[in-house]
Amino acid sequence: MGLKAARGRILAFTDDDCEIFPDYFSTLAALFSSDTEMVMRGGRIELGDTRDLPVTIKPEMEPAVLTSDLHAGGFVHGANMAFPYALVEKIGLFDTRFGAGSPFRSGEDTDYVHRAFNAGVRVEYLPDFAVKHFHGRRELADIKRLQTGYAFGNGALYAKYLFDRRSNMRGMLRWEIRQAVMEAMGRQKLNEELGLSYRSQLRDNLTGMLAYWRAPKARQPA
């Protein structure tokens, strides 16, 4: 709904539990004013409350550019993302089957980043524009539920793009399988401190894939 109603030249996204830094909009304006091509950007996300567990953040201080050997998920977070309105005209709206409260639980930002990249748009991570995330998750059970939702959504995305030759999602799924197999052979878990494993992540991926294939086929953005 918000994307349909937007009228500005540059669209910026954050979450309702985030606070922007004072120079947020001036930094964005400077970044986009110098562009000679269409660019999607994601910015730094710092932990807003030290009592919260260090998840759903992206504190990296080094700029990066999305490439085909990287997963779109987590490269740019929907909690701090910006792009020109021209991108909406180029690739369409969000796929509403993805995201919190939707059938596939998460992944609307990952899907949009992936579609932009597939359309030949440069996707950058820059630490210059930042938000603080006050997500409130302090128990391991909260993190496991969150990770289950993310893995489920990623699985639905793997199913969506499984036969799309432009997409690297098949390669990402192979990576998930390989990590789960290596973990079963005694290699390091996804995050032992938080109780997360590659095997449980793969299980949720496969559940998400199955849910996608079973869902009614509505007309949605590519």
PDB file of C-alpha atoms in Angstrom:
ATOM      1  CA  MET A   1       0.000   0.000   0.000  1.00  0.00           C
ATOM      2  CA  GLY A   2       2.775   2.429   0.926  1.00  0.00           C
ATOM      3  CA  LEU A   3       4.651   1.800  -2.293  1.00  0.00           C
ATOM      4  CA  LYS A   4       1.513   2.440  -4.341  1.00  0.00           C
ATOM      5  CA  ALA A   5       0.918   5.728  -2.519  1.00  0.00           C
ATOM      6  CA  ALA A   6       4.526   6.958  -2.704  1.00  0.00           C
ATOM      7  CA  ARG A   7       5.148  10.051  -4.822  1.00  0.00           C
ATOM      8  CA  GLY A   8       8.728  11.033  -3.975  1.00  0.00           C
ATOM      9  CA  ARG A   9      11.711  10.589  -6.289  1.00  0.00           C
ATOM     10  CA  ILE A  10      13.649   8.622  -3.631  1.00  0.00           C
ATOM     11  CA  LEU A  11      11.905   6.039  -1.414  1.00  0.00           C
ATOM     12  CA  ALA A  12      13.395   5.169   1.985  1.00  0.00           C
ATOM     13  CA  PHE A  13      12.277   2.276   4.187  1.00  0.00           C
ATOM     14  CA  THR A  14      12.768   1.473   7.848  1.00  0.00           C
ATOM     15  CA  ASP A  15      10.891  -0.463  10.539  1.00  0.00           C
ATOM     16  CA  ASP A  16       8.543   0.863  13.198  1.00  0.00           C
ATOM     17  CA  ASP A  17      11.011  -0.221  15.901  1.00  0.00           C
ATOM     18  CA  CYS A  18      13.920   1.694  14.363  1.00  0.00           C
ATOM     19  CA  GLU A  19      15.219   5.222  14.913  1.00  0.00           C
ATOM     20  CA  ILE A  20      17.100   7.046  12.178  1.00  0.00           C
ATOM     21  CA  PHE A  21      20.333   8.952  12.791  1.00  0.00           C
ATOM     22  CA  PRO A  22      20.067  12.773  12.609  1.00  0.00           C
ATOM     23  CA  ASP A  23      21.894  13.012   9.269  1.00  0.00           C
ATOM     24  CA  TYR A  24      19.895  10.190   7.666  1.00  0.00           C
ATOM     25  CA  PHE A  25      17.979  12.150   5.044  1.00  0.00           C
ATOM     26  CA  SER A  26      20.760  14.587   4.194  1.00  0.00           C
ATOM     27  CA  THR A  27      23.137  11.654   3.654  1.00  0.00           C
ATOM     28  CA  LEU A  28      20.624   9.848   1.435  1.00  0.00           C
ATOM     29  CA  ALA A  29      19.976  12.986  -0.590  1.00  0.00           C
ATOM     30  CA  ALA A  30      23.699  13.468  -1.190  1.00  0.00           C
ATOM     31  CA  LEU A  31      24.207   9.830  -2.193  1.00  0.00           C
ATOM     32  CA  PHE A  32      21.381   9.699  -4.710  1.00  0.00           C
ATOM     33  CA  SER A  33      21.993  13.173  -6.141  1.00  0.00           C
ATOM     34  CA  SER A  34      25.338  12.080  -7.575  1.00  0.00           C
ATOM     35  CA  ASP A  35      24.072   8.891  -9.262  1.00  0.00           C
ATOM     36  CA  THR A  36      24.471   8.441 -12.994  1.00  0.00           C
ATOM     37  CA  GLU A  37      22.676   5.066 -12.989  1.00  0.00           C
ATOM     38  CA  MET A  38      19.864   3.447 -11.021  1.00  0.00           C
ATOM     39  CA  VAL A  39      21.086   2.207  -7.621  1.00  0.00           C
ATOM     40  CA  MET A  40      19.382   0.419  -4.725  1.00  0.00           C
ATOM     41  CA  ARG A  41      21.090   0.988  -1.373  1.00  0.00           C
ATOM     42  CA  GLY A  42      21.005  -0.571   2.049  1.00  0.00           C
ATOM     43  CA  GLY A  43      22.468   1.100   5.103  1.00  0.00           C
ATOM     44  CA  ARG A  44      23.920   0.305   8.501  1.00  0.00           C
ATOM     45  CA  ILE A  45      21.686  -1.070  11.256  1.00  0.00           C
ATOM     46  CA  GLU A  46      22.982  -0.793  14.810  1.00  0.00           C
ATOM     47  CA  LEU A  47      21.590  -2.446  17.927  1.00  0.00           C
ATOM     48  CA  GLY A  48      19.428   0.131  19.654  1.00  0.00           C
ATOM     49  CA  ASP A  49      19.310  -1.493  23.099  1.00  0.00           C
ATOM     50  CA  THR A  50      22.252  -3.487  24.441  1.00  0.00           C
ATOM     51  CA  ARG A  51      19.820  -5.684  26.396  1.00  0.00           C
ATOM     52  CA  ASP A  52      18.554  -7.083  23.086  1.00  0.00           C
ATOM     53  CA  LEU A  53      20.327  -9.998  21.435  1.00  0.00           C
ATOM     54  CA  PRO A  54      22.579  -9.018  18.490  1.00  0.00           C
ATOM     55  CA  VAL A  55      20.286 -10.091  15.639  1.00  0.00           C
ATOM     56  CA  THR A  56      18.497  -8.251  12.800  1.00  0.00           C
ATOM     57  CA  ILE A  57      21.360  -5.766  12.667  1.00  0.00           C
ATOM     58  CA  LYS A  58      24.044  -4.973  10.079  1.00  0.00           C
ATOM     59  CA  PRO A  59      26.868  -3.016  11.728  1.00  0.00           C
ATOM     60  CA  GLU A  60      29.514  -3.557   9.021  1.00  0.00           C
ATOM     61  CA  MET A  61      31.565  -0.451   8.261  1.00  0.00           C
ATOM     62  CA  GLU A  62      32.884  -1.574   4.857  1.00  0.00           C
ATOM     63  CA  PRO A  63      30.888  -0.728   1.707  1.00  0.00           C
ATOM     64  CA  ALA A  64      29.937  -3.666  -0.520  1.00  0.00           C
ATOM     65  CA  VAL A  65      28.250  -4.385  -3.853  1.00  0.00           C
ATOM     66  CA  LEU A  66      25.891  -7.325  -4.389  1.00  0.00           C
ATOM     67  CA  THR A  67      27.208  -9.984  -6.784  1.00  0.00           C
ATOM     68  CA  SER A  68      25.774 -13.233  -8.104  1.00  0.00           C
ATOM     69  CA  ASP A  69      27.689 -15.332  -5.565  1.00  0.00           C
ATOM     70  CA  LEU A  70      26.026 -13.564  -2.621  1.00  0.00           C
ATOM     71  CA  HIS A  71      22.566 -14.131  -1.136  1.00  0.00           C
ATOM     72  CA  ALA A  72      20.295 -11.102  -1.435  1.00  0.00           C
ATOM     73  CA  GLY A  73      18.892 -11.915   2.016  1.00  0.00           C
ATOM     74  CA  GLY A  74      20.700  -9.874   4.633  1.00  0.00           C
ATOM     75  CA  PHE A  75      22.797  -7.967   2.114  1.00  0.00           C
ATOM     76  CA  VAL A  76      20.221  -5.182   2.233  1.00  0.00           C
ATOM     77  CA  HIS A  77      17.707  -5.165   5.096  1.00  0.00           C
ATOM     78  CA  GLY A  78      14.212  -3.785   4.699  1.00  0.00           C
ATOM     79  CA  ALA A  79      14.796  -1.955   7.995  1.00  0.00           C
ATOM     80  CA  ASN A  80      17.168   0.396   6.166  1.00  0.00           C
ATOM     81  CA  MET A  81      16.734   0.426   2.422  1.00  0.00           C
ATOM     82  CA  ALA A  82      16.372   3.144  -0.213  1.00  0.00           C
ATOM     83  CA  PHE A  83      15.943   3.322  -3.971  1.00  0.00           C
ATOM     84  CA  PRO A  84      14.584   5.668  -6.642  1.00  0.00           C
ATOM     85  CA  TYR A  85      10.901   5.519  -7.522  1.00  0.00           C
ATOM     86  CA  ALA A  86      12.041   4.645 -11.027  1.00  0.00           C
ATOM     87  CA  LEU A  87      12.881   1.170  -9.696  1.00  0.00           C
ATOM     88  CA  VAL A  88       9.194   0.612  -8.893  1.00  0.00           C
ATOM     89  CA  GLU A  89       8.355   1.570 -12.461  1.00  0.00           C
ATOM     90  CA  LYS A  90      10.994  -0.889 -13.662  1.00  0.00           C
ATOM     91  CA  ILE A  91      10.253  -4.011 -11.552  1.00  0.00           C
ATOM     92  CA  GLY A  92       6.851  -3.371  -9.966  1.00  0.00           C
ATOM     93  CA  LEU A  93       5.553  -3.566  -6.402  1.00  0.00           C
ATOM     94  CA  PHE A  94       6.461  -5.877  -3.534  1.00  0.00           C
ATOM     95  CA  ASP A  95       5.221  -9.464  -3.761  1.00  0.00           C
ATOM     96  CA  THR A  96       2.620  -9.382  -0.978  1.00  0.00           C
ATOM     97  CA  ARG A  97       2.794 -13.135  -0.425  1.00  0.00           C
ATOM     98  CA  PHE A  98       6.076 -12.469   1.394  1.00  0.00           C
ATOM     99  CA  GLY A  99       6.726 -10.523   4.605  1.00  0.00           C
ATOM    100  CA  ALA A 100       5.569 -10.474   8.216  1.00  0.00           C
ATOM    101  CA  GLY A 101       1.927 -11.542   8.535  1.00  0.00           C
ATOM    102  CA  SER A 102       1.870 -12.990   5.016  1.00  0.00           C
ATOM    103  CA  PRO A 103       1.579 -16.640   3.924  1.00  0.00           C
ATOM    104  CA  PHE A 104       5.358 -16.977   3.525  1.00  0.00           C
ATOM    105  CA  ARG A 105       6.183 -15.083   6.760  1.00  0.00           C
ATOM    106  CA  SER A 106       9.231 -13.109   5.602  1.00  0.00           C
ATOM    107  CA  GLY A 107      11.399 -12.272   2.618  1.00  0.00           C
ATOM    108  CA  GLU A 108       9.599  -9.361   0.954  1.00  0.00           C
ATOM    109  CA  ASP A 109      12.777  -7.267   1.111  1.00  0.00           C
ATOM    110  CA  THR A 110      14.970 -10.153  -0.074  1.00  0.00           C
ATOM    111  CA  ASP A 111      12.622 -10.750  -3.006  1.00  0.00           C
ATOM    112  CA  TYR A 112      12.688  -7.085  -4.002  1.00  0.00           C
ATOM    113  CA  VAL A 113      16.472  -6.847  -3.779  1.00  0.00           C
ATOM    114  CA  HIS A 114      16.755 -10.037  -5.820  1.00  0.00           C
ATOM    115  CA  ARG A 115      14.403  -8.744  -8.499  1.00  0.00           C
ATOM    116  CA  ALA A 116      16.305  -5.456  -8.707  1.00  0.00           C
ATOM    117  CA  PHE A 117      19.613  -7.288  -9.096  1.00  0.00           C
ATOM    118  CA  ASN A 118      18.159  -9.606 -11.759  1.00  0.00           C
ATOM    119  CA  ALA A 119      16.948  -6.535 -13.640  1.00  0.00           C
ATOM    120  CA  GLY A 120      20.519  -5.255 -13.856  1.00  0.00           C
ATOM    121  CA  VAL A 121      20.272  -2.665 -11.082  1.00  0.00           C
ATOM    122  CA  ARG A 122      23.362  -2.003  -8.962  1.00  0.00           C
ATOM    123  CA  VAL A 123      22.730  -2.956  -5.309  1.00  0.00           C
ATOM    124  CA  GLU A 124      25.046  -1.420  -2.711  1.00  0.00           C
ATOM    125  CA  TYR A 125      25.559  -1.630   1.020  1.00  0.00           C
ATOM    126  CA  LEU A 126      26.833   1.624   2.507  1.00  0.00           C
ATOM    127  CA  PRO A 127      27.371   2.282   6.224  1.00  0.00           C
ATOM    128  CA  ASP A 128      26.954   6.036   5.699  1.00  0.00           C
ATOM    129  CA  PHE A 129      23.202   6.175   6.430  1.00  0.00           C
ATOM    130  CA  ALA A 130      22.189   4.384   9.594  1.00  0.00           C
ATOM    131  CA  VAL A 131      19.372   3.446  11.945  1.00  0.00           C
ATOM    132  CA  LYS A 132      19.190   1.974  15.436  1.00  0.00           C
ATOM    133  CA  HIS A 133      17.050  -1.146  15.783  1.00  0.00           C
ATOM    134  CA  PHE A 134      15.159  -1.602  19.075  1.00  0.00           C
ATOM    135  CA  HIS A 135      13.807  -5.058  18.259  1.00  0.00           C
ATOM    136  CA  GLY A 136      13.238  -6.234  21.857  1.00  0.00           C
ATOM    137  CA  ARG A 137      14.259  -9.876  21.395  1.00  0.00           C
ATOM    138  CA  ARG A 138      16.122 -11.033  24.500  1.00  0.00           C
ATOM    139  CA  GLU A 139      15.349 -14.755  24.767  1.00  0.00           C
ATOM    140  CA  LEU A 140      16.789 -17.576  22.679  1.00  0.00           C
ATOM    141  CA  ALA A 141      13.254 -18.808  21.966  1.00  0.00           C
ATOM    142  CA  ASP A 142      12.523 -15.452  20.285  1.00  0.00           C
ATOM    143  CA  ILE A 143      15.555 -15.860  18.037  1.00  0.00           C
ATOM    144  CA  LYS A 144      14.615 -19.414  17.072  1.00  0.00           C
ATOM    145  CA  ARG A 145      11.107 -18.287  16.090  1.00  0.00           C
ATOM    146  CA  LEU A 146      12.573 -15.419  14.096  1.00  0.00           C
ATOM    147  CA  GLN A 147      15.072 -17.674  12.328  1.00  0.00           C
ATOM    148  CA  THR A 148      12.345 -20.208  11.533  1.00  0.00           C
ATOM    149  CA  GLY A 149      10.329 -17.475   9.824  1.00  0.00           C
ATOM    150  CA  TYR A 150      13.328 -16.228   7.863  1.00  0.00           C
ATOM    151  CA  ALA A 151      14.270 -19.739   6.712  1.00  0.00           C
ATOM    152  CA  PHE A 152      10.643 -20.482   5.761  1.00  0.00           C
ATOM    153  CA  GLY A 153      10.490 -17.301   3.667  1.00  0.00           C
ATOM    154  CA  ASN A 154      13.819 -18.069   2.029  1.00  0.00           C
ATOM    155  CA  GLY A 155      12.521 -21.521   1.165  1.00  0.00           C
ATOM    156  CA  ALA A 156       9.496 -19.994  -0.540  1.00  0.00           C
ATOM    157  CA  LEU A 157      11.877 -17.755  -2.494  1.00  0.00           C
ATOM    158  CA  TYR A 158      13.960 -20.775  -3.529  1.00  0.00           C
ATOM    159  CA  ALA A 159      10.771 -22.338  -4.899  1.00  0.00           C
ATOM    160  CA  LYS A 160       9.721 -19.121  -6.639  1.00  0.00           C
ATOM    161  CA  TYR A 161      13.009 -18.804  -8.513  1.00  0.00           C
ATOM    162  CA  LEU A 162      14.005 -22.452  -8.844  1.00  0.00           C
ATOM    163  CA  PHE A 163      13.521 -22.516 -12.615  1.00  0.00           C
ATOM    164  CA  ASP A 164      14.490 -18.891 -13.332  1.00  0.00           C
ATOM    165  CA  ARG A 165      17.800 -18.922 -15.203  1.00  0.00           C
ATOM    166  CA  ARG A 166      18.541 -15.323 -14.212  1.00  0.00           C
ATOM    167  CA  SER A 167      18.418 -16.233 -10.528  1.00  0.00           C
ATOM    168  CA  ASN A 168      21.172 -17.473  -8.223  1.00  0.00           C
ATOM    169  CA  MET A 169      18.644 -18.957  -5.783  1.00  0.00           C
ATOM    170  CA  ARG A 170      19.369 -22.536  -6.872  1.00  0.00           C
ATOM    171  CA  GLY A 171      22.991 -21.952  -5.941  1.00  0.00           C
ATOM    172  CA  MET A 172      21.926 -20.568  -2.571  1.00  0.00           C
ATOM    173  CA  LEU A 173      19.789 -23.670  -1.948  1.00  0.00           C
ATOM    174  CA  ARG A 174      22.734 -25.910  -2.820  1.00  0.00           C
ATOM    175  CA  TRP A 175      24.818 -23.973  -0.309  1.00  0.00           C
ATOM    176  CA  GLU A 176      22.149 -24.534   2.382  1.00  0.00           C
ATOM    177  CA  ILE A 177      22.163 -28.280   1.671  1.00  0.00           C
ATOM    178  CA  ARG A 178      25.951 -28.446   1.707  1.00  0.00           C
ATOM    179  CA  GLN A 179      26.185 -26.612   5.049  1.00  0.00           C
ATOM    180  CA  ALA A 180      23.589 -28.930   6.618  1.00  0.00           C
ATOM    181  CA  VAL A 181      25.471 -32.017   5.413  1.00  0.00           C
ATOM    182  CA  MET A 182      28.795 -30.670   6.685  1.00  0.00           C
ATOM    183  CA  GLU A 183      27.213 -29.851  10.042  1.00  0.00           C
ATOM    184  CA  ALA A 184      25.856 -33.412  10.291  1.00  0.00           C
ATOM    185  CA  MET A 185      29.423 -34.614   9.726  1.00  0.00           C
ATOM    186  CA  GLY A 186      30.622 -32.669  12.738  1.00  0.00           C
ATOM    187  CA  ARG A 187      31.402 -29.241  11.294  1.00  0.00           C
ATOM    188  CA  GLN A 188      30.492 -25.990  13.011  1.00  0.00           C
ATOM    189  CA  LYS A 189      26.820 -25.139  13.576  1.00  0.00           C
ATOM    190  CA  LEU A 190      25.153 -22.043  12.175  1.00  0.00           C
ATOM    191  CA  ASN A 191      25.344 -20.301  15.571  1.00  0.00           C
ATOM    192  CA  GLU A 192      25.887 -22.530  18.570  1.00  0.00           C
ATOM    193  CA  GLU A 193      25.609 -19.648  21.030  1.00  0.00           C
ATOM    194  CA  LEU A 194      22.084 -18.849  19.819  1.00  0.00           C
ATOM    195  CA  GLY A 195      21.135 -22.506  19.374  1.00  0.00           C
ATOM    196  CA  LEU A 196      20.790 -22.265  15.590  1.00  0.00           C
ATOM    197  CA  SER A 197      21.727 -25.084  13.231  1.00  0.00           C
ATOM    198  CA  TYR A 198      22.038 -25.436   9.470  1.00  0.00           C
ATOM    199  CA  ARG A 199      19.974 -28.613   9.611  1.00  0.00           C
ATOM    200  CA  SER A 200      16.989 -26.915  11.216  1.00  0.00           C
ATOM    201  CA  GLN A 201      17.398 -24.028   8.786  1.00  0.00           C
ATOM    202  CA  LEU A 202      17.306 -26.422   5.826  1.00  0.00           C
ATOM    203  CA  ARG A 203      14.234 -28.133   7.261  1.00  0.00           C
ATOM    204  CA  ASP A 204      12.449 -24.776   7.412  1.00  0.00           C
ATOM    205  CA  ASN A 205      13.678 -23.941   3.886  1.00  0.00           C
ATOM    206  CA  LEU A 206      12.105 -27.137   2.569  1.00  0.00           C
ATOM    207  CA  THR A 207       8.881 -26.463   4.483  1.00  0.00           C
ATOM    208  CA  GLY A 208       8.729 -23.005   2.893  1.00  0.00           C
ATOM    209  CA  MET A 209       9.325 -24.454  -0.559  1.00  0.00           C
ATOM    210  CA  LEU A 210       6.497 -26.929  -0.086  1.00  0.00           C
ATOM    211  CA  ALA A 211       4.185 -24.164   1.142  1.00  0.00           C
ATOM    212  CA  TYR A 212       4.962 -22.111  -1.971  1.00  0.00           C
ATOM    213  CA  TRP A 213       4.160 -24.980  -4.312  1.00  0.00           C
ATOM    214  CA  ARG A 214       0.920 -25.734  -2.454  1.00  0.00           C
ATOM    215  CA  ALA A 215      -0.260 -22.120  -2.356  1.00  0.00           C
ATOM    216  CA  PRO A 216      -2.845 -20.807  -4.836  1.00  0.00           C
ATOM    217  CA  LYS A 217      -1.116 -19.323  -7.854  1.00  0.00           C
ATOM    218  CA  ALA A 218      -2.027 -15.657  -7.799  1.00  0.00           C
ATOM    219  CA  ARG A 219      -0.619 -13.119 -10.240  1.00  0.00           C
ATOM    220  CA  GLN A 220       2.298 -11.484  -8.467  1.00  0.00           C
ATOM    221  CA  PRO A 221       5.399  -9.476  -9.370  1.00  0.00           C
ATOM    222  CA  ALA A 222       8.154 -11.556 -10.967  1.00  0.00           C
TER     223      ALA A 222
END
